[in-house]
XYZ file of C-alpha atoms in Angstrom:
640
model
C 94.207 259.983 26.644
C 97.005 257.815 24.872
C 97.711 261.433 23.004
C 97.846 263.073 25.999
C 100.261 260.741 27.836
C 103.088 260.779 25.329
C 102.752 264.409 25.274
C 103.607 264.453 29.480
C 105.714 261.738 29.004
C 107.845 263.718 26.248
C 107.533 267.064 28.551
C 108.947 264.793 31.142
C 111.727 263.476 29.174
C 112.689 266.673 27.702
C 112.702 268.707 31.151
C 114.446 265.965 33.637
C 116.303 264.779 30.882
C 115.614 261.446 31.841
C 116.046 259.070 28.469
C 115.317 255.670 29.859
C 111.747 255.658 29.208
C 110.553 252.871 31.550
C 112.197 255.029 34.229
C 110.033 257.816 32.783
C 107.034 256.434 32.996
C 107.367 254.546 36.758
C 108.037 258.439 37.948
C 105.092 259.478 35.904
C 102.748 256.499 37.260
C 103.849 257.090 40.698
C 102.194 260.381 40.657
C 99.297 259.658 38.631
C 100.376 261.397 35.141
C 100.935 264.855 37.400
C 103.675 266.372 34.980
C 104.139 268.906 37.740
C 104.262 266.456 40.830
C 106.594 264.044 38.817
C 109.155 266.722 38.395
C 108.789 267.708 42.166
C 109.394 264.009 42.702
C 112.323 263.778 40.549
C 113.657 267.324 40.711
C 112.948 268.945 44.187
C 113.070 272.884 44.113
C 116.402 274.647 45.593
C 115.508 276.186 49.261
C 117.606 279.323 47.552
C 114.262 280.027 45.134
C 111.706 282.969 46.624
C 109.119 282.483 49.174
C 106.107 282.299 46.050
C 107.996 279.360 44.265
C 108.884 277.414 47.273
C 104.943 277.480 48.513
C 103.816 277.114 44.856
C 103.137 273.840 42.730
C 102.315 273.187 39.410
C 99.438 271.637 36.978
C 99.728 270.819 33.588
C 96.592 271.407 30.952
C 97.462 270.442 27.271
C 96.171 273.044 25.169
C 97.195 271.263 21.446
C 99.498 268.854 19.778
C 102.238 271.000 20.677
C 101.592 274.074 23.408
C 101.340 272.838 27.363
C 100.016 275.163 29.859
C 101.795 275.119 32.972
C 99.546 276.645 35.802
C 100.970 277.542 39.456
C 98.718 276.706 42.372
C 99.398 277.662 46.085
C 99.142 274.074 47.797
C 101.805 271.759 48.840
C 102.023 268.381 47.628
C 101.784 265.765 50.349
C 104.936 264.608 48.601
C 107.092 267.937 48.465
C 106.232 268.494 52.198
C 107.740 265.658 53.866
C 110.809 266.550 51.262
C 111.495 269.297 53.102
C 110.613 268.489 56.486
C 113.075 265.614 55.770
C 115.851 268.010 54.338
C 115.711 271.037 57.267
C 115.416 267.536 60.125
C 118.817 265.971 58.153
C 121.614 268.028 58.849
C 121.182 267.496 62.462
C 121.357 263.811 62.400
C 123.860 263.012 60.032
C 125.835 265.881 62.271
C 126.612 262.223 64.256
C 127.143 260.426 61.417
C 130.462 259.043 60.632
C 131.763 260.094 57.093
C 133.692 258.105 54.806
C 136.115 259.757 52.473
C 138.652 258.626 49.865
C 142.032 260.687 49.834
C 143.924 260.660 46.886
C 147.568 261.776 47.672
C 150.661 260.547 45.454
C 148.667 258.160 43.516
C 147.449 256.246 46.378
C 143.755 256.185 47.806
C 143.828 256.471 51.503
C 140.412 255.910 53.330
C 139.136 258.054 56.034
C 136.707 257.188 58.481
C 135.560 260.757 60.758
C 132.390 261.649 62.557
C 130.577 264.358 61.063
C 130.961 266.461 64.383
C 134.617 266.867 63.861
C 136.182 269.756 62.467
C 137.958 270.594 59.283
C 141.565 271.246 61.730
C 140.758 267.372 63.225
C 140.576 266.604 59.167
C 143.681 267.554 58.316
C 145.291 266.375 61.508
C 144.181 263.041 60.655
C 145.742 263.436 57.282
C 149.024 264.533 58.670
C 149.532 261.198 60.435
C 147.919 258.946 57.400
C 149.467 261.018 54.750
C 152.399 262.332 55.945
C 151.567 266.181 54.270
C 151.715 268.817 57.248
C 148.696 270.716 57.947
C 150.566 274.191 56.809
C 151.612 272.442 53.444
C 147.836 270.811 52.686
C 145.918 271.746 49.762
C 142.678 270.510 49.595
C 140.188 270.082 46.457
C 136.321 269.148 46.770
C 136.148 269.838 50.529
C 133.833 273.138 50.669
C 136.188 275.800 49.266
C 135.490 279.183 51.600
C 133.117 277.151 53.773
C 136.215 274.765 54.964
C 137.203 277.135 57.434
C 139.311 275.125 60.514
C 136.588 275.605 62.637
C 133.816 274.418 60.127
C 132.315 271.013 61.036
C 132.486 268.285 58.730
C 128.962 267.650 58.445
C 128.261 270.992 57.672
C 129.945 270.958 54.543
C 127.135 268.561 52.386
C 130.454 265.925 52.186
C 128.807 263.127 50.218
C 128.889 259.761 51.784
C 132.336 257.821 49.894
C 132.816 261.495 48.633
C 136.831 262.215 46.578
C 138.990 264.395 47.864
C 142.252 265.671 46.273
C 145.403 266.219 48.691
C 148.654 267.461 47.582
C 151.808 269.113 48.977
C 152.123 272.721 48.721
C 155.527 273.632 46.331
C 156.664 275.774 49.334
C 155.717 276.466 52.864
C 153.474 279.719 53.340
C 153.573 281.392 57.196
C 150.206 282.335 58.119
C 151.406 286.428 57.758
C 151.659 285.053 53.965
C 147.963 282.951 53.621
C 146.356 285.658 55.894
C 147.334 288.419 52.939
C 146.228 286.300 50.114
C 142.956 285.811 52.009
C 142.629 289.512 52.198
C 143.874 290.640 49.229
C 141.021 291.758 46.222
C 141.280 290.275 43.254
C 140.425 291.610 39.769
C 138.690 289.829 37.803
C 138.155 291.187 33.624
C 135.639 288.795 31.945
C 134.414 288.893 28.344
C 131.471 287.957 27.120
C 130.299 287.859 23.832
C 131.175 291.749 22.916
C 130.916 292.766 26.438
C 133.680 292.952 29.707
C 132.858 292.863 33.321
C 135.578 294.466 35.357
C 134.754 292.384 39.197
C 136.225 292.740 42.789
C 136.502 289.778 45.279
C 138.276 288.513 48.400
C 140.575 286.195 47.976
C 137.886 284.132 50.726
C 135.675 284.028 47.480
C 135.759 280.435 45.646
C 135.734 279.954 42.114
C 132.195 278.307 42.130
C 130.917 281.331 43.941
C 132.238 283.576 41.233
C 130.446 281.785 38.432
C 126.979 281.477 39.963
C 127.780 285.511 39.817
C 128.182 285.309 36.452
C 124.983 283.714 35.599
C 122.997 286.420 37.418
C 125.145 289.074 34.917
C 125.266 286.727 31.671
C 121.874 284.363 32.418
C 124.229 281.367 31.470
C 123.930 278.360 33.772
C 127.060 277.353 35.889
C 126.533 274.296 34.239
C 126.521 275.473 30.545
C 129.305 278.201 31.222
C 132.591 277.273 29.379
C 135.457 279.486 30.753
C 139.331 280.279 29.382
C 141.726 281.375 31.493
C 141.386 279.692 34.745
C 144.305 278.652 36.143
C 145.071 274.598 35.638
C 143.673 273.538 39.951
C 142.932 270.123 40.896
C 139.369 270.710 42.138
C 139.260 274.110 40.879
C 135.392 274.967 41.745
C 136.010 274.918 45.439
C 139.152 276.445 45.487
C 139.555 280.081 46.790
C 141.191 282.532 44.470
C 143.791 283.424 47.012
C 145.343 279.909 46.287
C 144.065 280.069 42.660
C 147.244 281.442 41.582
C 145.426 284.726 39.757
C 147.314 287.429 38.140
C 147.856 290.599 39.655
C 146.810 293.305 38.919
C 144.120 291.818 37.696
C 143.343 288.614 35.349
C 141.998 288.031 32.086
C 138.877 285.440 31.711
C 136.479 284.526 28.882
C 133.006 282.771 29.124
C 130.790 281.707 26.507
C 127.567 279.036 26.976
C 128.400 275.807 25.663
C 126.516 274.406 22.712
C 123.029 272.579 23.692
C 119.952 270.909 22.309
C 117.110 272.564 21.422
C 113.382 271.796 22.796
C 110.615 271.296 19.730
C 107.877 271.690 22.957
C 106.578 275.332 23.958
C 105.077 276.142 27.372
C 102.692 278.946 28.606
C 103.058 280.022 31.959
C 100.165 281.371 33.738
C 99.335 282.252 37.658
C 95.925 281.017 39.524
C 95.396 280.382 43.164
C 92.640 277.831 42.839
C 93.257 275.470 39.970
C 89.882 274.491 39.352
C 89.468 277.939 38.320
C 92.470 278.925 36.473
C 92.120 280.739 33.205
C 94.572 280.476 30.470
C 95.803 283.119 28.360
C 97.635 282.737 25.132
C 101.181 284.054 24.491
C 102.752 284.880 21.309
C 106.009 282.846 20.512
C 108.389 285.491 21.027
C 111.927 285.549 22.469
C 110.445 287.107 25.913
C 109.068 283.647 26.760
C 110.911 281.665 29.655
C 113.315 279.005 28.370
C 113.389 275.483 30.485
C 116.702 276.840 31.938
C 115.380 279.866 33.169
C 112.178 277.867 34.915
C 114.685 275.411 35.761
C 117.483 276.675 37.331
C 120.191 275.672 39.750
C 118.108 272.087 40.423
C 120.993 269.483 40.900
C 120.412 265.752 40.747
C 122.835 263.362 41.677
C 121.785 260.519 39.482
C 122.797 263.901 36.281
C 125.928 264.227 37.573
C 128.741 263.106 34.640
C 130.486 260.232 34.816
C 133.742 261.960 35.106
C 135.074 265.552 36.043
C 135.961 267.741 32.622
C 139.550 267.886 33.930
C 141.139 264.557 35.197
C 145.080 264.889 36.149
C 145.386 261.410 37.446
C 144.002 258.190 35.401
C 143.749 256.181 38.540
C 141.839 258.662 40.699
C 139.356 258.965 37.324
C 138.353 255.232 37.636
C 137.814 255.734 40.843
C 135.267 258.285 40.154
C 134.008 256.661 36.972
C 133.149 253.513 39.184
C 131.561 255.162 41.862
C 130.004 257.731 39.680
C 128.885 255.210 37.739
C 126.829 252.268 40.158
C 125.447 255.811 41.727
C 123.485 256.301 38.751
C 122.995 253.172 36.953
C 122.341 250.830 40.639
C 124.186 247.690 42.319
C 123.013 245.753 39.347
C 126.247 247.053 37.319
C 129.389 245.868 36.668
C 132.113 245.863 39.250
C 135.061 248.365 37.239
C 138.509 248.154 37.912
C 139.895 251.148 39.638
C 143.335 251.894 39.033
C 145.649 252.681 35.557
C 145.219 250.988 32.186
C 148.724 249.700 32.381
C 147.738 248.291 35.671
C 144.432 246.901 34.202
C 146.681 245.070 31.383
C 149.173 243.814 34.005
C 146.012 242.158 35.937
C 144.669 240.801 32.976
C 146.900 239.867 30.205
C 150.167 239.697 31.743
C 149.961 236.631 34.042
C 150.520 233.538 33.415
C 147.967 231.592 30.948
C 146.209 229.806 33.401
C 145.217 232.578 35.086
C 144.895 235.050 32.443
C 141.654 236.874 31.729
C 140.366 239.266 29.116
C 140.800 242.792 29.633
C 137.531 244.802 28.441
C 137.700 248.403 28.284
C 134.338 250.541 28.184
C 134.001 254.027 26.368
C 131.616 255.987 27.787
C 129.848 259.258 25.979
C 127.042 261.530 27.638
C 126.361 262.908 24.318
C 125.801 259.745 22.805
C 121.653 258.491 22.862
C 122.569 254.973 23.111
C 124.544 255.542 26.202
C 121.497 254.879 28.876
C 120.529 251.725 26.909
C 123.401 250.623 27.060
C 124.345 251.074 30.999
C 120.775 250.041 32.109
C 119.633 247.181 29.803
C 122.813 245.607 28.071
C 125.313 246.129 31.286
C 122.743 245.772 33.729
C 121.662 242.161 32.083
C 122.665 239.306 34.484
C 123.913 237.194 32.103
C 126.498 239.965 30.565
C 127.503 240.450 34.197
C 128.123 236.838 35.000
C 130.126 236.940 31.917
C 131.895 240.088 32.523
C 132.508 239.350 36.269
C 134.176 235.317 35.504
C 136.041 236.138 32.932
C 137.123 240.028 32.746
C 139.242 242.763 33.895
C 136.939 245.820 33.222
C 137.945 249.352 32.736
C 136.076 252.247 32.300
C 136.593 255.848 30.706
C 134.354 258.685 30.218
C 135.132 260.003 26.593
C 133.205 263.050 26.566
C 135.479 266.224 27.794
C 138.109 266.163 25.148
C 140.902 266.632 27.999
C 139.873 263.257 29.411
C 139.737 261.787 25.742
C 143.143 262.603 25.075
C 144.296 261.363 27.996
C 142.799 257.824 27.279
C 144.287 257.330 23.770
C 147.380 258.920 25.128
C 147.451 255.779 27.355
C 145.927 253.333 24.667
C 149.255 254.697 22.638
C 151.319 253.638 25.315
C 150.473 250.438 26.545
C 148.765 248.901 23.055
C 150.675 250.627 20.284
C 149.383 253.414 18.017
C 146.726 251.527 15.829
C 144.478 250.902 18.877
C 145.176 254.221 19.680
C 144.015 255.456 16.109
C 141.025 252.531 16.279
C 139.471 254.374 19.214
C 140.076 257.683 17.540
C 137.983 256.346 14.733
C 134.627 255.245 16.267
C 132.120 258.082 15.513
C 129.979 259.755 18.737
C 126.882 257.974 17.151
C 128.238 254.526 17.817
C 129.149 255.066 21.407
C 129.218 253.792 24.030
C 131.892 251.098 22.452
C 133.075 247.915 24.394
C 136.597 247.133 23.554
C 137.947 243.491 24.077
C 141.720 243.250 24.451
C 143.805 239.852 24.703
C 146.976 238.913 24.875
C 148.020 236.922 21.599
C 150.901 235.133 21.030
C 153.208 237.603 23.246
C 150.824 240.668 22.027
C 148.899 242.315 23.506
C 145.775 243.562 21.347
C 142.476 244.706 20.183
C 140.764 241.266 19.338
C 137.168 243.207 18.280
C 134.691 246.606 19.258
C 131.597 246.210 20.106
C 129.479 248.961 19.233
C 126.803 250.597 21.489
C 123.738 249.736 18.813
C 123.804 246.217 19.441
C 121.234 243.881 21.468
C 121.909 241.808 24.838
C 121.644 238.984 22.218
C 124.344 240.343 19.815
C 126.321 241.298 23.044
C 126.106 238.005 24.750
C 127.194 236.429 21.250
C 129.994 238.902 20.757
C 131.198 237.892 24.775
C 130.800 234.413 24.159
C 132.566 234.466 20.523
C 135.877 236.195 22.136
C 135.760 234.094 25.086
C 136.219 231.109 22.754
C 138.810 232.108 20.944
C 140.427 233.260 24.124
C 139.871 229.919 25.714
C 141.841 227.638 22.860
C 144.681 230.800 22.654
C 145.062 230.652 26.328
C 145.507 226.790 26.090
C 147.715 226.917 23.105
C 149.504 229.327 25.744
C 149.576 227.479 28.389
C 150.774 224.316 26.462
C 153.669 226.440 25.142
C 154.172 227.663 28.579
C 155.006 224.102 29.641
C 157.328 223.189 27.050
C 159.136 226.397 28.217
C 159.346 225.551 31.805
C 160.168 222.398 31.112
C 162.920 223.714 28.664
C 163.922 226.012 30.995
C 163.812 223.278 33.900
C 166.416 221.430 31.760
C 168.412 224.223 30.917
C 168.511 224.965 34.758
C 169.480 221.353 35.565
C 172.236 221.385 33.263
C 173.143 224.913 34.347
C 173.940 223.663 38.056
C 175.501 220.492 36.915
C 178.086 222.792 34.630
C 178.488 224.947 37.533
C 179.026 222.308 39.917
C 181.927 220.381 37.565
C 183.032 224.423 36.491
C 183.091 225.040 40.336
C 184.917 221.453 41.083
C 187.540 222.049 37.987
C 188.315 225.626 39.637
C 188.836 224.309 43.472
C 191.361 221.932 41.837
C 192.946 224.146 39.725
C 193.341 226.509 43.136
C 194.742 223.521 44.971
C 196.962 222.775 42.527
C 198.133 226.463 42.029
C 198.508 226.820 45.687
C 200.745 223.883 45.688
C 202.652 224.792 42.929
C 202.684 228.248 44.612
C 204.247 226.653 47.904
C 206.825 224.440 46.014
C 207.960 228.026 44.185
C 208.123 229.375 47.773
C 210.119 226.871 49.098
C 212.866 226.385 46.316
C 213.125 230.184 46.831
C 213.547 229.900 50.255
C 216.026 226.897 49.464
C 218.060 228.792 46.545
C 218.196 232.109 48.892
C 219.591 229.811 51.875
C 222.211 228.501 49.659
C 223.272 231.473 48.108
C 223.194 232.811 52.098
C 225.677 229.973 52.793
C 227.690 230.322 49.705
C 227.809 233.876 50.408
C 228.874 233.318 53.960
C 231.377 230.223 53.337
C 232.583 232.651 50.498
C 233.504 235.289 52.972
C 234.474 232.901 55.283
C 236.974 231.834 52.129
C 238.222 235.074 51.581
C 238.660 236.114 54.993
C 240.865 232.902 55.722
C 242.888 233.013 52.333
C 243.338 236.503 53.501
C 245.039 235.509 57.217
C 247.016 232.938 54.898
C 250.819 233.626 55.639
C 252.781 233.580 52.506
C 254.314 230.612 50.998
C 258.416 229.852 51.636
C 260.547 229.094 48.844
C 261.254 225.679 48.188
C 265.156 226.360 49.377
C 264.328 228.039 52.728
C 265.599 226.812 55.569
C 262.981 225.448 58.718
C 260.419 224.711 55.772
C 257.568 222.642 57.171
C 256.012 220.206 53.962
C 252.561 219.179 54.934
C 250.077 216.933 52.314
C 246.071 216.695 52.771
C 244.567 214.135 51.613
C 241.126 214.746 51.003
C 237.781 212.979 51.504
C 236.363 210.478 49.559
C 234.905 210.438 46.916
C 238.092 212.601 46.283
C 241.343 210.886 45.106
C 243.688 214.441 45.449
C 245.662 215.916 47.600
C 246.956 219.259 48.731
C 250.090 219.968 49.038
C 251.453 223.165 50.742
C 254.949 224.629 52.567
C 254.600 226.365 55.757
C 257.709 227.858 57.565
C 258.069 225.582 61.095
C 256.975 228.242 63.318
C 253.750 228.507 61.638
C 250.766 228.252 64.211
C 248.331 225.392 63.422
C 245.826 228.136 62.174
C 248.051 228.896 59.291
C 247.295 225.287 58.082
C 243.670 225.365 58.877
C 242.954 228.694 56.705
C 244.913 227.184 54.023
C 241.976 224.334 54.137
C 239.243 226.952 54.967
C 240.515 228.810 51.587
C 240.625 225.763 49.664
C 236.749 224.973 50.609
C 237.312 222.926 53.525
C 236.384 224.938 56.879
C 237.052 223.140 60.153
C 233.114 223.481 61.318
C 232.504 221.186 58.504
C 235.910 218.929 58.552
C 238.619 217.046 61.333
C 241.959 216.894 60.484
C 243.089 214.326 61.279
C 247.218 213.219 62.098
C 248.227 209.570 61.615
C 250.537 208.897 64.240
C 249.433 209.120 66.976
C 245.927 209.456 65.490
C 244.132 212.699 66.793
C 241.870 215.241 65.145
C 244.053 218.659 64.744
C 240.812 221.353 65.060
C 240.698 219.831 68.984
C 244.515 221.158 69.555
C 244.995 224.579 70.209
C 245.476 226.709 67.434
C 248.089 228.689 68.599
C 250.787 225.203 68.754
C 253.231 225.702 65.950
C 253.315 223.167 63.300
C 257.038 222.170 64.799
C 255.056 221.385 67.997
C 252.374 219.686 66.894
C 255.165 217.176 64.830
C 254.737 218.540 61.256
C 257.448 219.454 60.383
C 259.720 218.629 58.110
C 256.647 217.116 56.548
C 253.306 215.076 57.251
C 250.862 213.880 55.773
C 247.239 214.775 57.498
C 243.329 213.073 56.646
C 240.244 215.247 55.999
C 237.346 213.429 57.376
C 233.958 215.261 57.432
C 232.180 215.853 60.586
């Protein structure tokens, strides 16, 4: 019996590929070692499968160490009835559900809360005002494909609860004369395969998904093991329509091949009874007409299979997202809590504040082809003292490596934010050795790999490794920290003595203005001084001239009626002028000859000694016989 029940549990295994044995065996318990019942359990058949598989189930009879006989029976399981009661009652009910979504538009996640009753048009309406991306200029990824018509409800669409969409900006504005005649436009499509070409028509209504599960019914290669060349590079490409594919025309060239997969060492013979109690078995030569597990098993999708990440990520930040949620969906709550966002954001949060409130940064490197990967997730991550650890003391970011696309994207980032050797350290840990669990911390001013921890190590040996690198993080961020004092407190200093220069600069400057200003004024005002003089000088000057001009001339010494008049000047002058004026001279003659001499009457009297009286009050006109000057006097400046 102990024979018997590794042989189910390896069928098990090998069909659901299901690794974590404990999981294994609870599905197996549950249904009392039915192989067949487990798998319904696990796997429940698509509603898309004919009438005689939907009705039939299955019973397993081991035959030897190596051959199982799989025998079909026409009964329900109580199990696999409710199933489908449950999944035709569903769509009703969540009809009134309210969906959650997560929009990713220009690198921002925008979350959308709609009931299920709504329609795509109310959708995008919504995103118009949240986004700010007009309904004609949406393009949508992972909404439906042809099924998102405007009128199509939301809840008709199987939108997964927290489900991703993609939302960008069309390059230019299409009329609806211009979408209407992609949508009805047919597209060629030329696909090789192997030594073979299918020439195939479709609508441009047709999406990209559709024309693949086409392509298994011509090649018999699973959607899910085709590899394709030549698809245009589309954000959610598998639900887009080809009319906004961007597909040559005439027609465009495509190549398919199935991707490389593992081979089962367990063989299966297949025959039909309607009671099982009395089902016979036949034996069947190993030949190549016997059915492989994918063509027995075809088109069943699980949720909890689903990878980690999509084959083509174009934005790091919207792949954590999905890596995170992808991620607790499969592995439980019991997981860590991943950072969603960029690596250089990741570093930022981690290793780039200050030291007292710096943490570790640990990066995790997933690989689905790696057969420590589920040990890993479920036992080591999923222990409660890692995720204690993990959650007081980490940043944690997560990558998928196993599409080469996303790969190179993550040491493309590695190269930029670390350097190239932690790029080339990643590049360097084999598949076998994955999943990997990088530690990164910032030491003195660098920020780097500090140790790799290797997928074929224990929760002890984890835990030790954690602990280890928390230590030495713990004195480095101290050491930090103490030199982050002295700095401040350098820098406090420096400050202090900063503003104090400034202040005495500033002080020394206002002075030095004052002082210029009043320099400045004093300039101004011996200016204004000198150019008033040399106004006066100029004007007494002319006033000179104008009387030494209106001077009459000067009589000989012998001429008769000669009038001799002396001036004695002011003190502290000790001269005196001396002129001869003819008697009939006017008193102005005599005045000019002082004006011309320097001596104007505005600014000096003359004065006459006997009687005393100042001259400049007599009229001007009096001749100097008149005014008792002649034959000769002797007259007093006096200044005003």
């Amino acid at each position: 019996m102990a024979e018997n029940r590794e042989e189910i549990l390896a069928n098990f295994q090998g069909i659901t590929n299901i690794e974590d044995v404990a999981e294994a065996i609870f599905h197996l318990e549950e249904t009392n070692w039915d192989l067949l019942s487990a798998i319904n359990r696990v796997m429940p058949q698509d509603d898309n499968n004919s009438a005689s598989q939907s009705n039939d189930t299955h019973d397993v009879e081991m035959i030897d160490d190596d051959i199982s006989v799989i025998t079909l029976k026409k009964p329900h399981p109580p199990d696999r009835e409710d199933r489908n009661q449950a999944s035709t009652s569903s769509p009703k009910n969540n009809s009134i559900d309210l969906i959650e979504l997560q929009v990713h538009c220009n690198n921002k996640i925008h979350e959308i809360k709609i009931s299920g009753a709504s329609t795509v048009h109310d959708l995008k309406k919504q995103l118009e005002l949240v986004c700010g991306v007009p309904v004609c200029r949406q393009q949508i990824s992972g909404l439906g494909g042809s099924r998102a018509t405007s009128a199509a409800t939301l809840s008709s669409l199987g939108l997964a609860r927290n489900g991703v969409l993609g939302l960008k900006a069309a390059e230019r504005l299409m009329d609806d004369d211009e979408v209407a005649e992609r949508l009805t436009t047919t597209y060629v499509l030329r696909v090789k395969h192997d030594q073979r070409e299918y020439t195939l028509k479709y609508p441009g209504t047709k999406t990209v998904q559709e024309v693949k599960n086409d392509l298994y019914s011509l090649t018999d290669i699973p959607v899910r093991h085709q590899v394709w060349t030549g698809w245009p590079t589309v954000t959610g490409l598998d639900d887009t329509v080809l009319a906004m594919v961007g597909l040559d025309l005439p027609q465009h060239e495509l190549t398919v091949k199935r991707a490389p997969s593992k081979q089962r060492e367990y063989k299966r013979i297949v025959v039909e009874s309607s009671d099982s109690d009395n089902s016979s078995v036949e034996e069947v030569e190993d030949g190549d007409s016997f059915p492989t597990e994918d063509d027995m098993f075809v088109d069943v999708s699980s949720e909890r299979l689903q990878p980690l990440m999509s084959e083509h990520v174009e934005d790091e930040a919207l792949g954590c997202i999905e890596f995170a949620q992808r991620f607790r969906a499969r592995y439980g709550p019991n997981t860590p809590n991943f950072f969603e966002g960029t690596l250089q954001d990741a570093i930022k949060e981690s290793c780039l504040k200050p030291a007292k409130e710096r943490k570790l940064l640990g990066v995790y490197l997933h690989h689905e082809q790696s057969v420590l990967s589920n040990v890993f997730c479920a036992q080591l991550l999923g222990c409660e003292t890692v995720l204690q650890t993990l959650a007081a003391n980490f940043v944690l970011y997560g990558w998928d490596l196993t599409h080469p696309h996303n790969n190179n994207m993550l040491l493309t980032s590695i190269a930029s934010a670390l350097g190239p050797v932690a790029s080339m350290t990643i590049r360097s840990i084999p598949v076998e050795r994955l999943p990997a669990l990088l530690i990164i911390m910032r030491v003195r001013s660098n920020t780097e790999i500090y140790s790799v921890i290797n997928g074929n190590v224990g929760v002890s040996e984890l835990v030790g490794s954690l602990v280890e690198a928390l230590e030495r993080f713990a004195s480095q961020r101290e050491e930090d920290a103490r030199l982050e004092r002295e700095r401040d407190a350098r820098q406090r200093v420096k400050l202090e003595q900063d503003e104090a220069y400034q202040r005495s600069l500033e002080a020394d400057r206002a002075k030095e203005e004052v002082k210029k200003q009043q320099e400045l004024e004093r300039n101004q005002e011996l200016e204004r001084v000198e150019s008033e003089r040399q106004i006066e000088e100029a004007r007494k000057e002319a006033l000179r001239a104008g009387a030494e001009a209106r001077l009459p001339a000067e009589p000989a010494e012998g001429d008769a009626d000669v009038a001799r008049v002396r001036v004695r000047l002011p003190p502290p002058h000790h001269a005196c002028l001396e002129r001869r004026f003819r008697a009939s001279d006017s008193l102005a003659a005599l005045l000019d000859f002082l004006a011309s001499k320097g001596y104007p009457k505005e600014n000096y009297k003359v004065i006459a000694s006997w009687p005393r009286r100042d001259l400049t009050m007599e009229s001007h006109n009096s001749t100097l016989k008149a005014l008792k000057l002649y034959p000769q006097e002797t007259v007093m400046l006096e200044e005003r």
